[in-house]
CSV table of C-alpha atoms and ligand atoms in Angstrom, one decimal:
chain,number,residue,atom,x,y,z
A,1,MET,CA,4.8,11.6,14.2
A,2,ARG,CA,7.4,13.6,12.2
A,3,HIS,CA,7.2,11.8,8.8
A,4,LEU,CA,5.6,8.6,7.5
A,5,LEU,CA,8.6,6.8,6.0
A,6,ASP,CA,7.8,3.2,6.7
A,7,ILE,CA,5.6,0.9,8.8
A,8,GLU,CA,8.6,-0.8,10.4
A,9,SER,CA,9.4,2.2,12.5
A,10,THR,CA,5.8,3.4,13.0
A,11,SER,CA,4.4,2.6,16.5
A,12,VAL,CA,1.1,0.7,17.1
A,13,GLU,CA,-0.2,3.8,18.8
A,14,ASP,CA,0.4,5.9,15.7
A,15,ILE,CA,-1.1,3.3,13.4
A,16,LEU,CA,-4.2,3.1,15.5
A,17,LYS,CA,-4.4,6.9,15.6
A,18,ILE,CA,-4.3,7.1,11.8
A,19,LEU,CA,-6.9,4.3,11.4
A,20,ASP,CA,-9.3,5.9,14.0
A,21,THR,CA,-9.2,9.3,12.4
A,22,ALA,CA,-9.7,7.7,9.0
A,23,GLU,CA,-13.0,6.4,10.2
A,24,ILE,CA,-14.2,10.0,10.7
A,25,PHE,CA,-12.9,11.1,7.3
A,26,LEU,CA,-14.7,8.1,5.7
A,27,LYS,CA,-17.9,9.4,7.0
A,28,VAL,CA,-17.1,12.9,5.6
A,29,LEU,CA,-16.6,11.3,2.2
A,30,ASP,CA,-20.1,10.0,2.4
A,31,GLN,CA,-21.5,13.5,2.7
A,32,PRO,CA,-22.7,15.5,-0.3
A,33,SER,CA,-20.0,18.1,0.5
A,34,LYS,CA,-16.9,16.2,1.0
A,35,LYS,CA,-14.6,19.1,1.8
A,36,LEU,CA,-13.2,20.2,5.2
A,37,PRO,CA,-11.2,23.4,5.8
A,38,THR,CA,-8.6,21.6,8.0
A,39,LEU,CA,-5.5,22.1,5.9
A,40,LYS,CA,-6.4,25.4,4.3
A,41,GLY,CA,-3.1,27.3,3.6
A,42,LYS,CA,-1.0,24.2,3.5
A,43,THR,CA,0.8,23.0,0.4
A,44,VAL,CA,1.4,19.4,-0.5
A,45,LEU,CA,3.9,18.5,-3.2
A,46,LEU,CA,3.2,15.3,-5.1
A,47,MET,CA,6.6,14.0,-6.3
A,48,PHE,CA,6.0,10.8,-8.3
A,49,LEU,CA,9.2,9.6,-9.8
A,50,GLU,CA,7.6,6.3,-10.8
A,51,PRO,CA,4.2,5.7,-12.4
A,52,SER,CA,1.1,5.5,-10.2
A,53,THR,CA,-2.7,5.8,-10.7
A,54,ARG,CA,-4.4,5.0,-7.4
A,55,THR,CA,-1.8,6.3,-5.0
A,56,GLN,CA,-1.2,9.6,-6.7
A,57,ILE,CA,-4.9,10.4,-7.3
A,58,SER,CA,-5.8,9.2,-3.8
A,59,PHE,CA,-3.2,11.5,-2.2
A,60,GLU,CA,-4.2,14.4,-4.4
A,61,MET,CA,-7.9,13.9,-3.5
A,62,ALA,CA,-7.1,13.5,0.2
A,63,ALA,CA,-5.2,16.8,0.2
A,64,LYS,CA,-7.9,18.6,-1.7
A,65,ARG,CA,-10.7,17.2,0.5
A,66,LEU,CA,-8.9,18.8,3.4
A,67,SER,CA,-8.5,22.1,1.5
A,68,ALA,CA,-4.7,21.9,1.0
A,69,ASP,CA,-3.2,23.2,-2.2
A,70,THR,CA,-1.4,20.5,-4.2
A,71,VAL,CA,1.4,20.8,-6.7
A,72,SER,CA,2.7,18.0,-8.9
A,73,PHE,CA,6.2,17.4,-9.8
A,74,SER,CA,6.8,15.2,-12.9
A,75,PRO,CA,10.4,14.2,-13.5
A,76,SER,CA,10.1,13.8,-17.2
A,77,ARG,CA,9.0,17.5,-17.6
A,78,SER,CA,11.4,18.9,-15.0
A,79,SER,CA,15.0,20.1,-14.8
A,80,MET,CA,16.0,16.7,-13.7
A,81,GLN,CA,16.1,16.0,-17.4
A,82,LYS,CA,18.8,18.7,-17.5
A,83,GLY,CA,20.8,16.9,-14.9
A,84,GLU,CA,19.6,18.7,-11.7
A,85,THR,CA,20.0,16.3,-8.8
A,86,LEU,CA,17.2,15.2,-6.5
A,87,LEU,CA,18.7,17.1,-3.6
A,88,ASP,CA,19.0,20.3,-5.6
A,89,THR,CA,15.5,19.8,-6.9
A,90,LEU,CA,14.2,19.4,-3.3
A,91,LEU,CA,16.0,22.5,-2.0
A,92,ASN,CA,14.5,24.6,-4.8
A,93,LEU,CA,11.0,23.3,-4.3
A,94,GLN,CA,11.3,23.8,-0.6
A,95,ALA,CA,12.3,27.4,-1.2
A,96,MET,CA,8.7,27.8,-2.4
A,97,GLU,CA,7.3,26.9,1.0
A,98,ILE,CA,6.1,23.3,0.8
A,99,ASP,CA,4.6,21.8,3.9
A,100,ALA,CA,4.5,18.1,2.9
A,101,ILE,CA,6.1,16.0,0.2
A,102,VAL,CA,4.5,12.8,-0.9
A,103,VAL,CA,7.2,10.9,-2.7
A,104,ARG,CA,7.2,7.7,-4.8
A,105,ALA,CA,10.6,6.6,-6.1
A,106,THR,CA,12.3,3.6,-7.7
A,107,SER,CA,15.2,3.7,-5.3
A,108,PRO,CA,14.6,2.3,-1.8
A,109,GLY,CA,15.3,4.9,0.8
A,110,THR,CA,14.5,8.0,-1.3
A,111,PRO,CA,11.9,9.3,1.2
A,112,HIS,CA,14.3,8.8,4.1
A,113,PHE,CA,17.0,10.8,2.2
A,114,LEU,CA,14.5,13.6,1.5
A,115,ALA,CA,13.4,13.7,5.1
A,116,LYS,CA,17.0,14.4,6.2
A,117,HIS,CA,17.2,17.4,4.0
A,118,THR,CA,13.9,19.1,4.3
A,119,ASN,CA,11.7,20.8,7.0
A,120,ALA,CA,8.6,19.5,5.2
A,121,LYS,CA,6.8,16.4,6.3
A,122,VAL,CA,7.7,13.5,4.1
A,123,ILE,CA,5.3,10.7,3.2
A,124,ASN,CA,6.5,7.6,1.5
A,125,ALA,CA,4.2,6.7,-1.3
A,126,GLY,CA,6.3,3.6,-2.3
A,127,ASP,CA,10.1,3.4,-2.5
A,128,GLY,CA,11.2,0.6,-4.8
A,129,ALA,CA,10.7,-2.8,-3.3
A,130,HIS,CA,11.1,-1.4,0.2
A,131,GLU,CA,7.9,-0.1,1.7
A,132,HIS,CA,4.5,1.4,0.8
A,133,PRO,CA,3.2,2.4,4.2
A,134,THR,CA,-0.1,4.0,3.3
A,135,GLN,CA,-1.0,0.9,1.3
A,136,ALA,CA,-0.6,-1.3,4.4
A,137,LEU,CA,-2.5,1.3,6.5
A,138,LEU,CA,-5.4,1.2,4.1
A,139,ASP,CA,-5.3,-2.5,4.0
A,140,ALA,CA,-5.4,-2.7,7.8
A,141,PHE,CA,-8.3,-0.2,7.8
A,142,THR,CA,-10.2,-2.3,5.2
A,143,VAL,CA,-9.6,-5.5,7.2
A,144,ARG,CA,-10.7,-3.9,10.5
A,145,LYS,CA,-13.8,-2.5,8.8
A,146,HIS,CA,-14.9,-5.9,7.4
A,147,LEU,CA,-13.6,-8.3,10.1
A,148,GLY,CA,-13.9,-6.0,13.1
A,149,ARG,CA,-10.4,-6.4,14.5
A,150,LEU,CA,-6.7,-6.3,13.7
A,151,GLU,CA,-5.3,-8.7,16.4
A,152,GLY,CA,-4.7,-12.4,15.9
A,153,LEU,CA,-5.7,-12.7,12.3
A,154,LYS,CA,-4.3,-15.1,9.7
A,155,ILE,CA,-3.1,-13.2,6.6
A,156,LEU,CA,-2.0,-15.1,3.4
A,157,ILE,CA,-0.1,-13.0,0.9
A,158,VAL,CA,0.4,-14.7,-2.5
A,159,GLY,CA,2.5,-13.7,-5.5
A,160,ASP,CA,5.6,-11.7,-6.2
A,161,ILE,CA,6.8,-11.1,-2.6
A,162,LEU,CA,10.4,-10.4,-3.6
A,163,HIS,CA,9.6,-7.2,-5.5
A,164,SER,CA,6.7,-6.1,-3.4
A,165,ARG,CA,6.8,-3.1,-1.1
A,166,VAL,CA,3.2,-3.9,-0.2
A,167,ALA,CA,4.2,-7.3,1.1
A,168,ARG,CA,6.9,-5.9,3.3
A,169,SER,CA,4.8,-3.1,4.7
A,170,ASN,CA,1.9,-5.5,5.4
A,171,LEU,CA,4.3,-8.0,7.1
A,172,PHE,CA,5.6,-5.3,9.4
A,173,LEU,CA,2.1,-4.0,10.2
A,174,TRP,CA,0.5,-7.4,10.9
A,175,ARG,CA,3.3,-8.6,13.0
A,176,LYS,CA,2.8,-5.6,15.3
A,177,PHE,CA,-0.8,-6.9,15.9
A,178,ASN,CA,0.3,-10.5,16.6
A,179,CYS,CA,-1.1,-11.8,13.4
A,180,GLU,CA,0.2,-14.8,11.5
A,181,VAL,CA,1.5,-13.8,8.1
A,182,TYR,CA,1.9,-16.5,5.4
A,183,PHE,CA,3.7,-15.9,2.2
A,184,SER,CA,3.2,-18.1,-0.9
A,185,GLY,CA,4.4,-17.9,-4.5
A,186,PRO,CA,7.0,-19.2,-6.9
A,187,PRO,CA,10.2,-20.0,-4.9
A,188,THR,CA,12.1,-17.5,-7.0
A,189,LEU,CA,9.8,-14.8,-5.8
A,190,VAL,CA,9.4,-15.8,-2.1
A,191,PRO,CA,12.8,-15.3,-0.4
A,192,LYS,CA,13.5,-17.5,2.6
A,193,GLU,CA,14.9,-14.4,4.4
A,194,PHE,CA,11.4,-13.2,5.1
A,195,GLU,CA,11.1,-16.0,7.7
A,196,LYS,CA,13.6,-14.0,9.8
A,197,LEU,CA,11.1,-11.1,9.7
A,198,GLY,CA,8.3,-13.3,11.0
A,199,ALA,CA,6.6,-14.6,7.9
A,200,LYS,CA,5.9,-18.3,7.3
A,201,ILE,CA,6.4,-19.6,3.8
A,202,VAL,CA,3.5,-22.0,2.8
A,203,GLU,CA,1.8,-23.9,0.0
A,204,LEU,CA,-1.1,-21.9,-1.3
A,205,ASP,CA,-3.5,-24.8,-1.6
A,206,GLU,CA,-2.8,-26.0,1.9
A,207,TYR,CA,-3.7,-22.6,3.5
A,208,ILE,CA,-6.3,-21.2,1.1
A,209,ASP,CA,-9.2,-22.4,3.3
A,210,LYS,CA,-7.6,-21.6,6.7
A,211,VAL,CA,-7.0,-17.9,6.7
A,212,ASP,CA,-9.0,-14.7,7.4
A,213,VAL,CA,-7.5,-12.7,4.6
A,214,ILE,CA,-6.0,-13.5,1.2
A,215,MET,CA,-4.1,-10.8,-0.5
A,216,ALA,CA,-2.9,-11.4,-4.1
A,217,LEU,CA,0.0,-9.3,-5.4
A,218,ARG,CA,0.9,-8.2,-8.9
A,219,LEU,CA,3.8,-9.7,-10.7
A,220,GLN,CA,6.1,-6.6,-10.8
A,221,ARG,CA,7.7,-7.2,-14.2
A,222,GLU,CA,9.2,-3.7,-14.2
A,223,ARG,CA,11.4,-4.8,-11.3
A,224,MET,CA,12.4,-8.2,-12.8
A,225,GLU,CA,15.5,-8.9,-14.7
A,226,GLY,CA,15.5,-12.4,-16.3
A,227,SER,CA,12.9,-15.0,-15.8
A,228,PHE,CA,11.3,-15.5,-12.4
A,229,ILE,CA,8.2,-17.5,-13.4
A,230,PRO,CA,7.9,-20.5,-15.8
A,231,SER,CA,5.0,-19.0,-17.8
A,232,GLN,CA,1.9,-16.9,-17.3
A,233,ARG,CA,-0.3,-20.0,-17.7
A,234,GLU,CA,1.6,-21.9,-15.1
A,235,TYR,CA,1.7,-19.0,-12.7
A,236,ARG,CA,-2.1,-18.8,-12.8
A,237,MET,CA,-2.4,-22.6,-12.4
A,238,PHE,CA,-0.1,-22.7,-9.3
A,239,TRP,CA,-0.6,-19.3,-7.6
A,240,GLY,CA,-3.6,-17.6,-9.2
A,241,ILE,CA,-6.9,-17.1,-7.4
A,242,THR,CA,-8.8,-19.0,-10.1
A,243,SER,CA,-12.5,-19.8,-10.1
A,244,GLU,CA,-11.6,-23.4,-9.1
A,245,ARG,CA,-9.7,-22.2,-6.1
A,246,LEU,CA,-12.4,-19.7,-5.2
A,247,ARG,CA,-14.7,-22.6,-4.4
A,248,ARG,CA,-12.4,-23.6,-1.7
A,249,ILE,CA,-12.1,-20.2,-0.1
A,250,PRO,CA,-14.7,-19.7,2.7
A,251,GLU,CA,-17.2,-16.9,2.0
A,252,SER,CA,-16.0,-15.1,5.2
A,253,THR,CA,-12.4,-14.8,3.9
A,254,LEU,CA,-11.6,-11.3,2.7
A,255,ILE,CA,-10.0,-11.2,-0.8
A,256,MET,CA,-7.8,-8.2,-1.5
A,257,HIS,CA,-5.3,-6.9,-4.1
A,258,PRO,CA,-3.5,-3.6,-4.0
A,259,GLY,CA,-3.9,-3.1,-7.7
A,260,PRO,CA,-3.2,-2.9,-10.6
A,261,VAL,CA,-4.5,-6.4,-11.1
A,262,ASN,CA,-3.4,-8.6,-14.0
A,263,TRP,CA,-6.8,-10.2,-14.4
A,264,GLY,CA,-6.6,-13.8,-15.6
A,265,MET,CA,-3.2,-14.2,-14.0
A,266,GLU,CA,-3.2,-13.3,-10.3
A,267,MET,CA,-7.0,-13.6,-10.2
A,268,ASP,CA,-9.9,-14.6,-12.3
A,269,TRP,CA,-12.6,-12.1,-12.9
A,270,GLU,CA,-15.1,-14.3,-11.1
A,271,VAL,CA,-13.4,-13.3,-7.8
A,272,ASN,CA,-15.4,-10.0,-8.1
A,273,GLU,CA,-18.6,-11.9,-7.6
A,274,ARG,CA,-17.7,-12.6,-4.0
A,275,ARG,CA,-19.2,-10.2,-1.5
A,276,ASN,CA,-16.0,-10.4,0.5
A,277,THR,CA,-13.8,-9.3,-2.4
A,278,VAL,CA,-12.9,-5.8,-1.3
A,279,ILE,CA,-10.4,-4.5,-3.9
A,280,LEU,CA,-12.4,-1.4,-4.7
A,281,ASP,CA,-13.2,-0.8,-1.1
A,282,GLN,CA,-9.5,-0.7,-0.5
A,283,VAL,CA,-9.2,2.1,-3.0
A,284,ARG,CA,-12.1,4.0,-1.5
A,285,ASN,CA,-10.7,3.7,2.0
A,286,GLY,CA,-7.3,4.8,0.8
A,287,VAL,CA,-8.5,8.4,0.4
A,288,ALA,CA,-9.8,8.5,4.0
A,289,VAL,CA,-6.6,6.9,5.3
A,290,ARG,CA,-4.4,9.4,3.4
A,291,MET,CA,-6.5,12.3,4.7
A,292,SER,CA,-5.8,11.0,8.1
A,293,VAL,CA,-2.0,10.7,7.5
A,294,LEU,CA,-2.0,14.3,6.2
A,295,TYR,CA,-4.1,15.5,9.1
A,296,HIS,CA,-1.8,13.9,11.7
A,297,LEU,CA,1.3,15.3,10.0
A,298,LEU,CA,0.1,18.7,9.1
A,299,ALA,CA,-2.8,19.8,11.2
A,300,ARG,CA,-1.5,18.7,14.5
A,301,GLU,CA,2.0,20.2,14.2
A,302,LYS,CA,3.1,22.7,16.7
B,401,LIG,N1,0.3,-0.3,-6.5
B,401,LIG,C1,1.2,-1.1,-5.7
B,401,LIG,C2,2.6,-0.4,-5.6
B,401,LIG,O1,2.8,0.6,-6.1
B,401,LIG,C3,1.2,-2.5,-6.1
B,401,LIG,C4,1.7,-2.8,-7.5
B,401,LIG,O2,2.2,-1.9,-8.2
B,401,LIG,O3,1.7,-3.9,-7.8
B,401,LIG,O4,3.4,-1.0,-5.0
């Protein structure tokens, strides 16, 4: 694996390799001393050009748990404010011997662009509405941990599909494992084109009790121009995982959300009372999965 740019072009073999190694790292995270010397001497640049809590901290922790050095690049305090281009910035940072770049950007394709111009390993930490590969990997890891398998599952993703890189990466991943992927949400936010990629567009209330996994997504208001939903109240009523809907969801169904959650809109707080609500476990597993991605890109290079 040269980079991790998207799930679409990542092989099943590489996905399984990442998930299997993450199992080992998760055990390490349970130990009192959580640190391994594996990436000592390597430097990971965190280039977050768009806000992030979970992903940024998770990558930083993952790198540190493996003893890599991390450096953070923040565009608002950088020379990009003086007009320095992304490419020029990259070339200058690379001159300081960076081994890996974790990049989050508003423009789709930014990680692919960087990968063409650097010798460092590039990891996509979310590029616009395109992909968020490590989120899909940690989602798959969490599903396998709780349900024991990846193949042949029924996955229902509800909400703002149009703007969601999480939905796209998950769709690509689950289709590789012969799963059925259902999308549901306001018609303005669930484009028909996704059916060409293998998703089935469905009514939430028809499928809510028939799936193995329900994944709710945040309404990505920062990517919306104009009005995509009638009102927050109506959104909750038609597409929210409300306490009323919760009663129809079997206990065995996993309930997930990539975060951040708009509580009371995409989900009612009562959802947390379910044993199979695994939102925080997704976050926990994310560190192990990102350790694994860094390991496969950096420790195993020739
Ligand atoms: N944290 C995820 C992302 O960066 C989901 C979200 O922001 O709603 O795509």
